[in-house]
Short mmCIF file of C-alpha atoms in Angstrom, two decimals:
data_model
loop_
_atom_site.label_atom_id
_atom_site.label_comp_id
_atom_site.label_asym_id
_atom_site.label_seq_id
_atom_site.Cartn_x
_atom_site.Cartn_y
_atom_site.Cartn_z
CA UNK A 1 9.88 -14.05 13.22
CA UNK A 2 11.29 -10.90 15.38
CA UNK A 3 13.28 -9.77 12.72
CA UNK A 4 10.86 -10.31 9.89
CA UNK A 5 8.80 -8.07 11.80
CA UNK A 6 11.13 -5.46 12.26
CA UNK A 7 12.31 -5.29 8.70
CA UNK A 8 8.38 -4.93 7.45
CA UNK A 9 8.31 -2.29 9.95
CA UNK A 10 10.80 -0.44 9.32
CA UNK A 11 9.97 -0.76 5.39
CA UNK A 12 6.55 0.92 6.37
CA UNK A 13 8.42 3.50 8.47
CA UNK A 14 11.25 4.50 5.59
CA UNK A 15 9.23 3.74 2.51
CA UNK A 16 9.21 4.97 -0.70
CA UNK A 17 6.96 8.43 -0.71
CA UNK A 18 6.78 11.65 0.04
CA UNK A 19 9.07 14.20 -1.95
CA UNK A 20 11.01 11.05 -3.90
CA UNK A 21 7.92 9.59 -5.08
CA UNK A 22 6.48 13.17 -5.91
CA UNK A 23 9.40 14.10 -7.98
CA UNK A 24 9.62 10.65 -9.64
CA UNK A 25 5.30 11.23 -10.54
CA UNK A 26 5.94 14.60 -11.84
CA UNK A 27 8.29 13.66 -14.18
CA UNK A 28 6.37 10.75 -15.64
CA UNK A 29 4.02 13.32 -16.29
CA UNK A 30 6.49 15.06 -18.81
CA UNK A 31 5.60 14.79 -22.37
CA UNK A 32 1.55 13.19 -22.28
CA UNK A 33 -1.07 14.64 -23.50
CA UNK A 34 -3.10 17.31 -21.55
CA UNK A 35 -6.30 15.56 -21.96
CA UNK A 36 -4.81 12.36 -20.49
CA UNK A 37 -3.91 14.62 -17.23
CA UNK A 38 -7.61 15.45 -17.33
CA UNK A 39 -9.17 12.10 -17.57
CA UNK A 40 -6.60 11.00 -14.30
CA UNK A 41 -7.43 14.26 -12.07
CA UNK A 42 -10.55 15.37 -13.11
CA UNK A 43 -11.01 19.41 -14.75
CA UNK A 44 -8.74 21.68 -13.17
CA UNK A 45 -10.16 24.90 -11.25
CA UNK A 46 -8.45 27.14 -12.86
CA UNK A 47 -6.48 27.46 -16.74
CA UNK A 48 -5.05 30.36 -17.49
CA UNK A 49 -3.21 31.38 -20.83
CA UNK A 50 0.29 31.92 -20.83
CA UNK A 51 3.02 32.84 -23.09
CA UNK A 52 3.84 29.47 -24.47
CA UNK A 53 0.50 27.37 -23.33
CA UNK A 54 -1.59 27.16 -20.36
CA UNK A 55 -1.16 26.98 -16.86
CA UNK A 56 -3.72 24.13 -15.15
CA UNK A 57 -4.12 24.78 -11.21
CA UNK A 58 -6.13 21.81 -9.23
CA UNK A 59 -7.15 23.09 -5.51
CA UNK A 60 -7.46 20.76 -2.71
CA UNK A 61 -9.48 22.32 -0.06
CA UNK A 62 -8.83 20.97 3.93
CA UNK A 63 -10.94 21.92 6.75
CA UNK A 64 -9.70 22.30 10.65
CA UNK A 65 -11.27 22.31 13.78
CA UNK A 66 -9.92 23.29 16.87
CA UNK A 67 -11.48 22.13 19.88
CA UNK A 68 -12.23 24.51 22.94
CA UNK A 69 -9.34 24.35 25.59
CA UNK A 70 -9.80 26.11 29.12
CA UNK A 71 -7.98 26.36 31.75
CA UNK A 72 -8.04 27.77 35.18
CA UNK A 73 -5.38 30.26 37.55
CA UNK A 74 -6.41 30.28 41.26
CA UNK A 75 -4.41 32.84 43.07
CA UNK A 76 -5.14 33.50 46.63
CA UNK A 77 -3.82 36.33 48.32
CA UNK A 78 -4.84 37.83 51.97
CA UNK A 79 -6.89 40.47 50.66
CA UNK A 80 -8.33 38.23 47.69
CA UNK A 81 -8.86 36.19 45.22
CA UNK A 82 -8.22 35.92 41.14
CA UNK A 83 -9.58 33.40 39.44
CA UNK A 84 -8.60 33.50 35.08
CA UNK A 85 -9.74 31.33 32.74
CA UNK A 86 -9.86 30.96 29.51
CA UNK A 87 -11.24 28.90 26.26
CA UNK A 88 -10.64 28.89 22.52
CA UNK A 89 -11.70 26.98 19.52
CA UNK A 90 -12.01 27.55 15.88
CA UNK A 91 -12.68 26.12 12.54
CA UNK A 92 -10.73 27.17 9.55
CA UNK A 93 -9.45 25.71 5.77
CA UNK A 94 -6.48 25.33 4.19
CA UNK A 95 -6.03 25.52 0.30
CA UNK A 96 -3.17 23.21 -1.40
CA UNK A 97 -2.92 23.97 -5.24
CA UNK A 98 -0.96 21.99 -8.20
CA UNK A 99 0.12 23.43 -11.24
CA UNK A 100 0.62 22.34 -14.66
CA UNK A 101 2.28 23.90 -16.97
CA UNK A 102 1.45 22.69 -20.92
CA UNK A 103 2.47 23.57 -24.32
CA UNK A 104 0.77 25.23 -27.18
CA UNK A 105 0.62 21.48 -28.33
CA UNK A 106 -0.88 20.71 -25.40
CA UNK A 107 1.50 18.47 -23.54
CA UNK A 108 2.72 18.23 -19.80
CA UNK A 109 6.14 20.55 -19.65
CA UNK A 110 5.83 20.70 -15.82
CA UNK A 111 4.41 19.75 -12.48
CA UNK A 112 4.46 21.49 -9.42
CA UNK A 113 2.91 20.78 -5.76
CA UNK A 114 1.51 17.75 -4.33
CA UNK A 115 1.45 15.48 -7.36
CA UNK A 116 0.72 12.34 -5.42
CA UNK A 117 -2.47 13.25 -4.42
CA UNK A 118 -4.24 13.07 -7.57
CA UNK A 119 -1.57 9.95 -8.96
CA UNK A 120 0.78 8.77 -11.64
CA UNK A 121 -0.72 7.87 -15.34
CA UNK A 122 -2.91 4.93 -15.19
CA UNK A 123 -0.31 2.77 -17.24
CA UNK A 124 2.82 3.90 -15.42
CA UNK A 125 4.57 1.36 -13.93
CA UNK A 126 5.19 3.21 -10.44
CA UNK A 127 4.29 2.92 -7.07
CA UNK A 128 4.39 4.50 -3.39
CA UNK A 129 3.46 4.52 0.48
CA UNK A 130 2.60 1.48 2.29
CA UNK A 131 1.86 -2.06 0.52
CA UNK A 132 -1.48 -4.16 2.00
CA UNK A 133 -2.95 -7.22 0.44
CA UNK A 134 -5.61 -9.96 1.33
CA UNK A 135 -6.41 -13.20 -0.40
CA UNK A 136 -8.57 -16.45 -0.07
CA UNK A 137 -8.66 -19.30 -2.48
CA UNK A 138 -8.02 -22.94 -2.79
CA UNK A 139 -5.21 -24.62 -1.31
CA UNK A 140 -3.27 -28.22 -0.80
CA UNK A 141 -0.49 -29.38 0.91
CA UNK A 142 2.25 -31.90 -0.59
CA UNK A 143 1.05 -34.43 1.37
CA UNK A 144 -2.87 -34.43 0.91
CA UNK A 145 -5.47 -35.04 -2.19
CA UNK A 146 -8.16 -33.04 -1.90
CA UNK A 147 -7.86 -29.07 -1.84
CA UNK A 148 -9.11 -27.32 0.71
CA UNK A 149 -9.94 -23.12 1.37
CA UNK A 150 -6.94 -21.36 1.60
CA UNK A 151 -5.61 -17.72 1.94
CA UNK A 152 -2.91 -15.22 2.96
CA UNK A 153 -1.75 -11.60 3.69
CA UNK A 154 0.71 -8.95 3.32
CA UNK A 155 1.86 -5.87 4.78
CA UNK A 156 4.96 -3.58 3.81
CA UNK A 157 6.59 -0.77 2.10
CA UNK A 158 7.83 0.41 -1.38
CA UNK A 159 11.73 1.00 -1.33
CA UNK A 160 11.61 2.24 -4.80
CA UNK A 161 8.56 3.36 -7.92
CA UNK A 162 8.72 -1.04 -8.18
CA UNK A 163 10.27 -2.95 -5.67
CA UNK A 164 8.47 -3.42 -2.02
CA UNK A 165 9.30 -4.97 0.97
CA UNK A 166 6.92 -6.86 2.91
CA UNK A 167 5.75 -9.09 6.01
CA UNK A 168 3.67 -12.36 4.71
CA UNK A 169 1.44 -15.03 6.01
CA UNK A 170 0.55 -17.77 4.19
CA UNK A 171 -2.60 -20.88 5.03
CA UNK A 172 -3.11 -24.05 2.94
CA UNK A 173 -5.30 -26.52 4.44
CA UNK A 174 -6.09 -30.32 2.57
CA UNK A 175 -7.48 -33.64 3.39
CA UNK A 176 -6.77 -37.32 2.77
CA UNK A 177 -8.06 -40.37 3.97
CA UNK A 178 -6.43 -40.16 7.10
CA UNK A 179 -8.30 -36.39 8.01
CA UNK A 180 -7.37 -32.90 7.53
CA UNK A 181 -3.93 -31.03 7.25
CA UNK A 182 -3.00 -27.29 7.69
CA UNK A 183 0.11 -25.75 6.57
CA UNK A 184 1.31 -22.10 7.71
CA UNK A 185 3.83 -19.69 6.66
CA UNK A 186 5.22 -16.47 8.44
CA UNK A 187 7.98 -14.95 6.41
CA UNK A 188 9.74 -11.15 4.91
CA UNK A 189 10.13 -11.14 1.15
CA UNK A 190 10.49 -8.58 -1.44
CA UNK A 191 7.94 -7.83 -4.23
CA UNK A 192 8.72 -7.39 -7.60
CA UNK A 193 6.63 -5.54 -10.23
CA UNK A 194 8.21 -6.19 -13.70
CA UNK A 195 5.55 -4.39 -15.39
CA UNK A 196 2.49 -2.47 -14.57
CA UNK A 197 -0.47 -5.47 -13.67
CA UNK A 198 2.07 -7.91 -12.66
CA UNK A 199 4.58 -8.60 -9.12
CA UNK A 200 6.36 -11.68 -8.25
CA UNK A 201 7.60 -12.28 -4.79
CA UNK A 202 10.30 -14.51 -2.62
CA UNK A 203 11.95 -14.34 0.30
CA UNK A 204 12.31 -16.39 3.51
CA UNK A 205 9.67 -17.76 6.04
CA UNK A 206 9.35 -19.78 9.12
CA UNK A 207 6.70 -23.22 8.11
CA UNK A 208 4.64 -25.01 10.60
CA UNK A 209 2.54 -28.27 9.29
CA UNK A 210 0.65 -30.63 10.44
CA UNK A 211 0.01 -34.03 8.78
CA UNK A 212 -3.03 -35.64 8.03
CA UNK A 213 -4.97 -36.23 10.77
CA UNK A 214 -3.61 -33.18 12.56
CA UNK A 215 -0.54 -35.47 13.63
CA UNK A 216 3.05 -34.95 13.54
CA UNK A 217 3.23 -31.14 14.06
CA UNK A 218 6.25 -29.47 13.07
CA UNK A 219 8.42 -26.09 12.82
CA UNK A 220 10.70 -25.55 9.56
CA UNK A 221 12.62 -23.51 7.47
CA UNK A 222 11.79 -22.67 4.06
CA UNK A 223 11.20 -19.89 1.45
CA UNK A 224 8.02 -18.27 0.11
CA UNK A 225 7.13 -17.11 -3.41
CA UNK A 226 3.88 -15.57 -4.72
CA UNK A 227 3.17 -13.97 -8.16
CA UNK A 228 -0.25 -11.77 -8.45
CA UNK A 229 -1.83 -10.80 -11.59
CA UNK A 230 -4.07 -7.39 -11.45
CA UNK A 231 -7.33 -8.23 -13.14
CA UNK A 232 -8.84 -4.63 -11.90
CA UNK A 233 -6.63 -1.51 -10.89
CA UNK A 234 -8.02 1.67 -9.54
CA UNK A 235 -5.25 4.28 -8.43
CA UNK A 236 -4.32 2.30 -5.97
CA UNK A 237 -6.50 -0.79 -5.44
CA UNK A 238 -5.92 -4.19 -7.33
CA UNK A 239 -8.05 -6.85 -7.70
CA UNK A 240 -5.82 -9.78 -8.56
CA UNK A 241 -5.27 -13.49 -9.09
CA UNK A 242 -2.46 -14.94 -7.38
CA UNK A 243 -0.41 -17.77 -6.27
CA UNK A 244 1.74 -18.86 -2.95
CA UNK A 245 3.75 -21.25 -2.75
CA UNK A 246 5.79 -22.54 0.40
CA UNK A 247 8.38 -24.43 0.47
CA UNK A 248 10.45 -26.40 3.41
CA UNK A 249 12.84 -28.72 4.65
CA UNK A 250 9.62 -31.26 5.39
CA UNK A 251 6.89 -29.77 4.03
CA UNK A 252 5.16 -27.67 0.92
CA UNK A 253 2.13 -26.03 0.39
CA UNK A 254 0.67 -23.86 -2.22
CA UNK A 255 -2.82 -22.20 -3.10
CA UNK A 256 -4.51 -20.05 -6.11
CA UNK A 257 -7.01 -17.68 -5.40
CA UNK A 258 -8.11 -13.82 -5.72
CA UNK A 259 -7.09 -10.85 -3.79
CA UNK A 260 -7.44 -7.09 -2.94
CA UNK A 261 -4.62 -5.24 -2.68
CA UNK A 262 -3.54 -1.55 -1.53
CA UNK A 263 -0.39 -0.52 -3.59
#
């Protein structure tokens, strides 16, 4: 469990953003269609005509306060006594602009400045920053009948535009004649996105489970897998459907439900 949690922390930490990920945006940029780059980041401030196009500028504006600070030099000498102090504050903005630079046909030649804040085209298959994900649905165990509410989580990193690297923890709960059962999962796996709407995920986990009836309570190794399905995706929240599964030297456990995700 230590190192699980070091390795999702340390994907968080070193992740996937930054001037990689800008870079990597920029250039999926290359080659669509200027009003496509409108529809993602809204009308530009500023176009101006240039030789061989236009040249798009988007402004982000950020405001800065400065709280007051004082402070206070007593010097006391035989004939007297200096007392200095002092307090500042101010409130000022900051102006971040990003170009783009299209063609008399009217597509995307270049990008320049902080891409990543206004994102990648809504059907590129590309991701960055940290990963977060909740979901509740129904669950069973191997052992039990009757499916019960279920759920999980995830936190982590992208290494790369579609692979991630993440902390998980899984719950399944059931029932059978002889009462309930509850199954739990803690495990680091990495997460896959083969295309745009869709990740799979596996990796190792730590299971603990408990029988019907709450009895016979136990610790084991196993292996986690999950596969999520974006049914909405907004820049960069998902609504999904997804499964777990958890497997283990003496137990299983599994559930189906939906999700909101932060990737």
């Amino acid at each position: 469990m230590k190192s699980s949690l070091v390795l999702t922390l340390l994907a968080c930490v070193g992740c996937y953003t930054g001037a990689a990920a800008n870079h990597d945006v920029s250039q999926v940029w290359r080659g669509r269609a200027r009003v496509e780059l409108e529809e993602r980041w809204g009308s530009p401030a500023a176009a101006v005509k240039a030789t061989n196009g236009d040249v798009l500028t988007w402004s982000h504006t950020q405001h800065h306060v400065e709280l007051p600070a004082a402070f206070a030099d007593i010097r006391i000498e035989p004939d007297r006594v200096d007392i200095t102090a002092a307090a500042s504050g101010g409130v000022w903005n900051t102006t971040e602009d990003t170009f783009a630079f299209v063609d008399a046909p009217g597509r995307v030649v270049e990008l320049r400045g902080p891409v990543l804040r206004y994102g990648a085209p809504a059907d590129a298959n590309l991701r960055w920053g940290a990963l977060l994900g909740l979901h509740v649905g129904i669950g069973r165990l191997g052992n039990t009948s009757t499916p019960l509410p279920s759920g999980g989580a995830y936190i982590g990193g992208m290494l790369s535009p579609t692979l991630g690297l993440v902390g998980t923890f899984a719950l399944a709960s059931g029932s059978d004649d002889a009462g309930g059962a509850i199954g739990l999962g803690w495990g680091v796996a990495l997460q896959y996105w083969p295309i745009t709407r869709l990740w799979v995920r596996a990796g190792p986990a730590m299971l603990l489970g408990f029988d019907p009836g709450f009895e016979n309570g136990r610790l084991a190794p196993g292996a986690t897998t999950g596969a999520s399905y974006a049914l909405v995706r907004s820049r960069v929240f998902v609504l999904d459907l997804r499964v777990d599964a958890a497997i283990g030297t003496s137990l299983a456990f599994g559930s189906v439900g939906v999700g909101v995700n932060i990737n």
